[in-house]
Amino acid sequence: MLARLLVPFSFLALLLLPCLALAAPNEPTDAALVRHGREVVVRAQCNRCHEITGGLGAFKREMHCVNCHTWILGTKGKPDEIAKQRVDFPDWDRYLDSVVHFTRLPDLGTLTRRVRPSAVRRFLDAPHDVRPHLEESMIPLRLSGADKDAVVAWLASLAGPQVAPEEPAPAPESVDAARIAAGRTVFVAKGCPTCHVFGNVRFQPGFDAAFYKAMGANAQLAPNLRFARERVPRSVFVRFVQDPQSVDPRVTMPKLGVTPAEAERLADFVYAAAPELAGPPAAAEVPVVAALDRKVTFDEVYDELLGKICVHCHMDPATNNGDGGAGNTGGLGFAGKRLSLESYPSVARGLMRDGKRVSILTPGPGGQPPLLLEALLRRHREASRDQRRAFADHAGEGIAVDAAAPGMPLGLPALSLAQLRLVKTWLDQGAPGPAE
Ligand code: HEC
Ligand code: HEC
Ligand code: HEC
Ligand code: HEC
């Protein structure tokens, strides 16, 4: 079904695709490092998800996770557009309901005007959930330390002289309780908690996860401000909260009429208040998956997850312009595992390891669950780092995401227990093919 959408795109492509446009970055101090950084970003396809304003044009829409999704959703409420698309894509109306993820991500081109390059560098080593209202996660990177250094040097070069300075964060003890309390009052009065959480601090009743979900696009990109002290230099914070676009023209945070004095109080609060974190997570949070006591068919597994979530990175290249997605023919910095999940025969063929086909449907040699289930459980383990829900923030790093063996679905929330039970049951029943 994705194939049907993608094939006509090759024609559209000629008309619509913005190419990989090149823009000259500001003159770097270490030109070779910066040039190398840009090459790494191109190779790892960062611009297949992110905008990189001023640095690199977006990937063509037929391959860009966000731009294709927003194009589809952009036809909502436009009956003429919808009727036009239905001609080529009979399922267009379903797409309008089913697409929810990858609709907006932070712009990397202007990021280092606000966030210290050293903080971006640490993030690339250990990506974690900065934005609790955004369900998608930054993917683990298979890059060497030198490559990551180069990427950050390139991103910093895009900010030029406006790059966030590496000034040390003020010690929290340097701010007294009265100033923190005054800052908190401004924080609430200016409506900051309508978009931002600050650790687990509860500002007002009713500001819960459902509230932030209802805020939708407005709040989705708003970072958890408990990380601001590590990310944003205080001097930049003070300018930013008075006039966000003067620091980073790409942010959607509104100008809220914050005076210079109020900006200082806000900084006192954000840089010195206790974020009321929970203790570090215990061991891996992997659910116990019990089988259902009924028959489960391949079609059900396909409709509930493989065809819905997984095929976007595990496609059949023959019907998708040669692109099998990151998990099959490679992309997003991964070489690919030659694993297509688009049909029963391809699922049964498994993946390629050391030149040999390996089943994802049969238990591993040590009795581990079949790779199909194992990869999904791994994503649950990663959730303590990648998926911190509002007011479930904790101290410590959480379970690291292992770039050598990332959980599935990559970059997306772990599957529900109901979906896992379906997979487990189908596997236990011998993973039968679709009934003819
Ligand atoms: C599959 C989509 C995807 C790809 C590909 C991707 N990212 Fe991300 N990235 C995300 C998401 C989602 C977030 C937001 C995570 C959050 O804030 O909670 C993110 C966040 C980031 C951030 C943190 C932004 C901030 O506010 O500090 C940086 C830096 C970043 N990505 C760099 C990169 C680089 C460099 C590459 C390429 C090597 C890349 N990303 C590729 C999805 C992606
Ligand atoms: C050519 C357009 C296009 C591109 C490019 C694209 N998608 Fe999608 N995506 C769709 C459509 C259409 C659907 C809905 C499919 C359906 O209802 O059967 C969808 C649905 C999804 C879903 C399930 C619904 C949801 O929002 O959770 C995921 C996950 C997804 N896409 C991930 C990705 C990722 C990751 C990329 C980039 C590697 C990507 N997509 C690129 C068109 C696209
Ligand atoms: C309507 C929603 C909204 C409101 C209200 C709002 N912000 Fe923001 N804020 C955002 C968004 C969206 C971003 C950044 C998006 C991005 O990364 O592109 C942001 C970014 C920030 C950042 C940068 C943090 C970082 O780690 O990168 C700070 C600091 C900040 N806001 C402080 C505040 C303060 C203080 C207030 C109240 C005066 C406030 N915001 C009110 C939406 C909002
Ligand atoms: C955003 C892209 C993306 C999505 C979505 C995605 N995958 Fe993957 N998948 C990959 C990549 C990339 C690899 C290769 C990882 C590697 O090289 O270790 C992979 C590898 C795998 C593997 C092999 C794991 C191993 O240990 O060798 C399995 C199994 C798998 N995916 C299943 C799934 C399932 C099931 C889903 C849907 C629930 C899914 N994937 C969704 C990108 C994705």
XYZ file of C-alpha atoms in Angstrom, residues 30-419:
390
model
C 38.808 24.625 10.908
C 37.565 24.341 7.360
C 38.458 20.695 6.892
C 36.676 19.584 10.071
C 33.578 21.553 9.144
C 33.582 20.159 5.620
C 33.908 16.662 6.989
C 30.990 17.327 9.364
C 28.767 18.277 6.486
C 29.753 15.122 4.608
C 28.847 13.000 7.631
C 25.437 14.665 7.877
C 24.776 13.999 4.198
C 25.849 10.372 4.579
C 23.759 9.818 7.725
C 20.719 11.467 6.087
C 20.022 13.766 9.044
C 18.050 15.938 6.605
C 15.685 13.078 5.919
C 14.058 13.946 9.260
C 15.386 17.383 10.262
C 15.327 20.748 8.554
C 18.843 22.230 8.551
C 18.130 25.855 7.682
C 21.072 27.589 6.093
C 23.058 24.364 5.939
C 21.531 21.740 3.698
C 18.275 21.499 1.781
C 15.762 18.897 2.864
C 15.738 15.457 1.284
C 13.276 15.107 -1.547
C 9.745 14.807 -0.270
C 9.229 11.252 -1.459
C 11.879 10.217 1.085
C 11.540 12.864 3.791
C 9.717 11.516 6.847
C 8.397 14.895 8.000
C 7.782 16.634 4.694
C 5.775 13.784 3.192
C 3.696 13.433 6.346
C 3.003 17.180 6.621
C 2.142 17.290 2.916
C -0.487 14.593 3.486
C -1.898 16.209 6.633
C -1.830 19.608 4.914
C -4.703 18.516 2.689
C -7.012 18.101 5.713
C -10.106 20.244 5.329
C -9.371 20.914 1.632
C -11.938 18.807 -0.275
C -10.609 19.768 -3.720
C -7.060 18.728 -2.832
C -8.279 15.490 -1.282
C -10.362 14.630 -4.348
C -7.310 15.245 -6.539
C -5.046 12.984 -4.463
C -7.664 10.214 -4.309
C -7.223 9.702 -8.045
C -3.666 8.403 -7.552
C -4.038 7.314 -3.918
C -7.416 5.679 -3.214
C -6.547 5.356 0.490
C -5.815 9.074 0.935
C -8.676 9.522 3.435
C -7.195 6.821 5.649
C -3.784 8.479 5.565
C -5.318 11.652 7.001
C -6.232 9.692 10.119
C -3.321 7.293 10.336
C -0.344 9.667 10.040
C 0.530 11.052 13.486
C 4.290 10.840 13.922
C 7.145 12.729 12.292
C 5.184 15.911 11.675
C 7.625 18.378 13.266
C 11.183 18.168 14.553
C 13.737 20.684 15.793
C 15.637 22.583 13.099
C 19.343 21.775 13.341
C 20.478 24.776 11.281
C 19.824 27.355 13.998
C 20.068 25.129 17.074
C 23.575 26.172 18.144
C 22.489 29.802 18.426
C 20.642 28.687 21.532
C 22.208 25.417 22.639
C 25.920 25.180 23.468
C 27.824 23.097 20.898
C 29.283 21.044 23.791
C 25.730 20.099 24.863
C 24.843 19.089 21.302
C 27.996 16.956 21.264
C 26.952 15.170 24.472
C 23.477 14.656 23.056
C 24.882 12.892 19.978
C 26.704 10.442 22.262
C 23.648 9.774 24.378
C 20.446 10.998 22.742
C 17.635 11.288 25.276
C 14.151 12.700 25.522
C 14.491 16.501 25.528
C 10.884 17.042 24.455
C 8.431 15.068 26.587
C 5.416 15.961 24.409
C 7.093 14.633 21.278
C 6.678 10.860 21.049
C 9.388 10.403 18.442
C 13.000 10.047 19.589
C 16.351 10.918 18.166
C 17.851 7.727 16.742
C 21.130 6.288 18.055
C 24.007 7.168 15.762
C 26.599 4.787 14.413
C 29.262 7.439 14.123
C 32.792 7.620 15.514
C 33.658 10.274 18.088
C 35.640 12.118 15.422
C 32.652 12.124 13.077
C 30.403 13.519 15.827
C 32.988 16.217 16.605
C 32.913 17.171 12.943
C 29.101 17.228 12.804
C 28.969 19.590 15.778
C 31.719 21.783 14.295
C 29.638 22.072 11.135
C 26.418 22.848 13.049
C 28.285 25.472 15.090
C 29.684 27.014 11.905
C 26.116 27.579 10.707
C 25.499 29.893 13.675
C 28.700 31.815 12.902
C 29.336 34.621 15.408
C 25.888 34.003 16.959
C 26.952 30.610 18.290
C 25.930 30.053 21.939
C 28.970 30.743 24.135
C 30.431 28.005 26.321
C 30.041 30.141 29.460
C 29.694 28.044 32.622
C 26.230 27.672 34.148
C 25.815 29.632 37.392
C 25.912 27.506 40.547
C 22.366 26.926 41.816
C 23.509 27.906 45.334
C 24.274 31.404 44.034
C 20.552 32.116 43.781
C 18.597 32.555 47.023
C 15.181 31.104 47.756
C 13.383 34.451 47.452
C 14.630 34.950 43.908
C 13.672 31.384 42.963
C 10.167 31.947 44.359
C 9.852 35.246 42.485
C 10.977 33.480 39.286
C 8.405 30.769 39.754
C 5.664 33.399 40.054
C 6.738 34.991 36.762
C 6.998 31.536 35.157
C 3.355 30.792 35.978
C 2.090 34.329 35.256
C 3.644 34.314 31.780
C 2.083 30.963 30.912
C 5.355 29.070 30.472
C 3.829 25.847 31.907
C 1.230 25.740 29.130
C 3.989 24.395 26.871
C 6.962 23.496 29.042
C 7.478 21.050 31.860
C 10.280 21.605 34.346
C 11.247 18.166 35.655
C 8.267 16.944 37.648
C 7.250 20.284 39.171
C 3.473 20.665 39.172
C 2.547 24.288 38.610
C -1.208 24.058 38.260
C -3.779 21.302 38.594
C -4.979 20.137 35.193
C -1.601 20.549 33.490
C -1.167 16.842 32.851
C -0.121 14.715 29.895
C -3.603 14.977 28.331
C -3.444 18.759 28.571
C -0.138 18.856 26.681
C -1.484 16.477 24.077
C -4.377 18.853 23.505
C -1.881 21.720 23.074
C -0.747 19.777 20.000
C 1.692 21.512 17.682
C 2.224 24.451 20.048
C 3.721 22.400 22.823
C 5.173 19.442 20.939
C 8.616 20.915 20.420
C 8.864 22.643 23.802
C 11.877 21.219 25.681
C 11.771 20.058 29.284
C 13.315 23.164 30.840
C 15.153 21.220 33.495
C 17.786 20.553 30.822
C 18.110 24.272 29.983
C 20.902 24.833 32.507
C 23.051 22.269 30.697
C 22.000 23.365 27.227
C 21.437 27.103 27.109
C 23.945 29.681 28.424
C 22.221 31.969 30.929
C 23.040 35.093 28.885
C 21.313 33.542 25.856
C 18.344 32.431 27.979
C 17.769 35.994 29.150
C 17.677 37.297 25.564
C 15.723 34.307 24.287
C 12.771 34.520 26.676
C 12.287 38.206 25.849
C 12.368 37.682 22.083
C 12.841 34.039 20.996
C 13.103 34.736 17.257
C 15.896 37.262 17.786
C 18.032 34.340 18.976
C 16.660 31.497 16.865
C 14.494 32.555 13.931
C 13.184 28.997 13.515
C 11.544 28.505 16.927
C 7.792 28.779 17.226
C 7.803 29.907 20.847
C 5.774 33.141 21.015
C 7.042 36.468 22.300
C 5.360 36.780 25.681
C 6.084 40.354 26.731
C 8.823 39.381 29.185
C 10.728 42.412 30.539
C 14.508 42.301 31.161
C 13.908 42.106 34.926
C 11.381 39.280 34.497
C 13.834 37.437 32.254
C 16.412 37.505 35.076
C 13.864 36.116 37.572
C 12.859 33.383 35.077
C 16.527 32.469 34.766
C 16.867 32.352 38.561
C 14.046 29.847 38.667
C 15.099 27.693 35.701
C 18.807 27.590 36.629
C 18.433 27.123 40.376
C 15.080 25.525 41.338
C 14.977 21.824 42.192
C 13.309 19.930 39.317
C 11.818 17.362 41.763
C 13.074 14.366 39.797
C 12.207 10.782 40.651
C 15.065 8.428 41.467
C 16.949 6.709 38.662
C 15.002 3.948 36.940
C 15.454 0.445 38.260
C 16.336 -2.384 35.939
C 15.016 -2.651 32.414
C 11.308 -2.000 32.111
C 10.428 -4.858 29.830
C 6.861 -6.085 30.046
C 6.080 -9.743 30.558
C 4.290 -10.753 27.378
C 1.760 -13.530 27.773
C 0.300 -15.244 24.729
C -3.395 -14.825 23.928
C -5.555 -17.935 24.008
C -6.849 -17.590 20.488
C -5.536 -17.932 16.978
C -3.640 -14.984 15.504
C -3.119 -14.642 11.755
C -0.344 -12.978 9.779
C -2.878 -10.493 8.404
C -3.659 -9.328 11.911
C 0.026 -8.845 12.752
C 0.515 -7.078 9.428
C -2.429 -4.728 9.907
C -1.605 -3.947 13.529
C 2.104 -3.283 13.212
C 4.175 -4.538 10.288
C 2.189 -2.757 7.584
C 1.287 0.173 9.768
C 4.551 1.099 11.485
C 7.419 -1.041 10.251
C 7.213 -0.999 6.435
C 8.218 2.667 6.372
C 11.780 1.515 7.028
C 11.508 -2.106 5.870
C 10.023 -1.753 2.390
C 10.290 -3.738 -0.795
C 12.735 -1.741 -2.955
C 11.295 -3.203 -6.159
C 8.079 -1.250 -5.656
C 9.609 1.818 -3.990
C 12.091 3.256 -6.487
C 14.901 1.050 -5.201
C 14.624 2.383 -1.650
C 13.971 -0.403 0.818
C 14.231 1.884 3.844
C 16.844 2.133 6.589
C 16.242 -1.394 7.928
C 16.363 -3.069 4.532
C 18.592 -1.426 1.923
C 19.999 1.106 4.405
C 19.675 4.761 5.337
C 19.706 7.137 8.351
C 23.328 6.124 8.869
C 22.585 2.377 8.954
C 23.802 -0.095 6.374
C 20.499 -1.983 6.503
C 19.807 -5.605 7.355
C 18.178 -6.664 4.111
C 14.964 -7.125 6.064
C 11.738 -6.297 4.228
C 8.550 -6.579 6.264
C 6.210 -5.810 3.403
C 4.875 -9.319 2.745
C 4.788 -12.741 4.377
C 7.480 -14.240 2.088
C 9.855 -11.366 2.882
C 9.175 -11.632 6.631
C 9.842 -15.379 6.397
C 13.091 -14.736 4.488
C 14.469 -12.904 7.521
C 17.526 -10.689 7.559
C 21.085 -10.914 6.303
C 23.960 -11.409 8.757
C 27.539 -12.222 7.741
C 26.364 -13.117 4.253
C 23.741 -15.570 5.526
C 19.973 -15.375 5.928
C 18.853 -15.435 9.576
C 15.247 -16.070 10.603
C 13.454 -13.449 12.702
C 10.662 -15.913 13.482
C 12.448 -18.739 15.296
C 14.002 -18.636 18.788
C 17.714 -17.787 19.013
C 20.376 -20.451 19.722
C 20.306 -19.700 23.482
C 16.520 -19.862 23.602
C 16.155 -16.060 23.239
C 12.864 -14.897 21.795
C 12.757 -14.745 17.985
C 14.439 -11.540 16.691
C 11.078 -10.074 15.689
C 9.924 -10.038 19.314
C 13.373 -9.466 20.786
C 13.850 -6.232 18.807
C 10.480 -4.953 20.058
C 11.335 -5.764 23.694
C 14.663 -3.953 23.315
C 12.734 -0.784 22.492
C 10.880 -1.118 25.812
C 14.222 -1.332 27.582
C 15.293 1.900 25.864
C 12.118 3.718 26.870
C 13.485 4.825 30.232
C 15.913 7.054 28.361
C 14.032 7.787 25.149
C 10.471 8.096 26.294
C 10.115 10.145 29.455
C 6.513 11.151 29.742
C 5.521 14.449 31.298
C 5.927 14.205 35.095
C 7.766 10.872 34.865
C 11.168 12.535 34.627
C 13.991 10.944 36.575
C 17.538 11.570 37.654
C 20.277 9.617 35.943
C 20.507 8.593 32.350
C 18.172 5.633 32.106
C 18.993 2.552 30.083
C 21.384 3.514 27.281
C 20.285 3.050 23.711
C 22.820 0.697 22.178
C 23.635 1.962 18.691
C 24.969 -1.523 17.877
C 21.588 -3.142 18.534
C 18.818 -0.544 18.578
C 15.288 -1.537 19.583
C 12.397 -1.416 17.142
C 10.538 0.555 15.953
C 13.565 2.827 15.624
C 12.835 6.400 16.713
C 9.232 5.632 17.636
C 7.517 4.759 20.917
C 7.730 1.151 22.048
C 4.761 -0.943 20.952
C 1.802 -1.465 23.267
C 1.417 -4.612 25.318
C -1.581 -5.568 23.132
C 0.590 -5.382 19.997
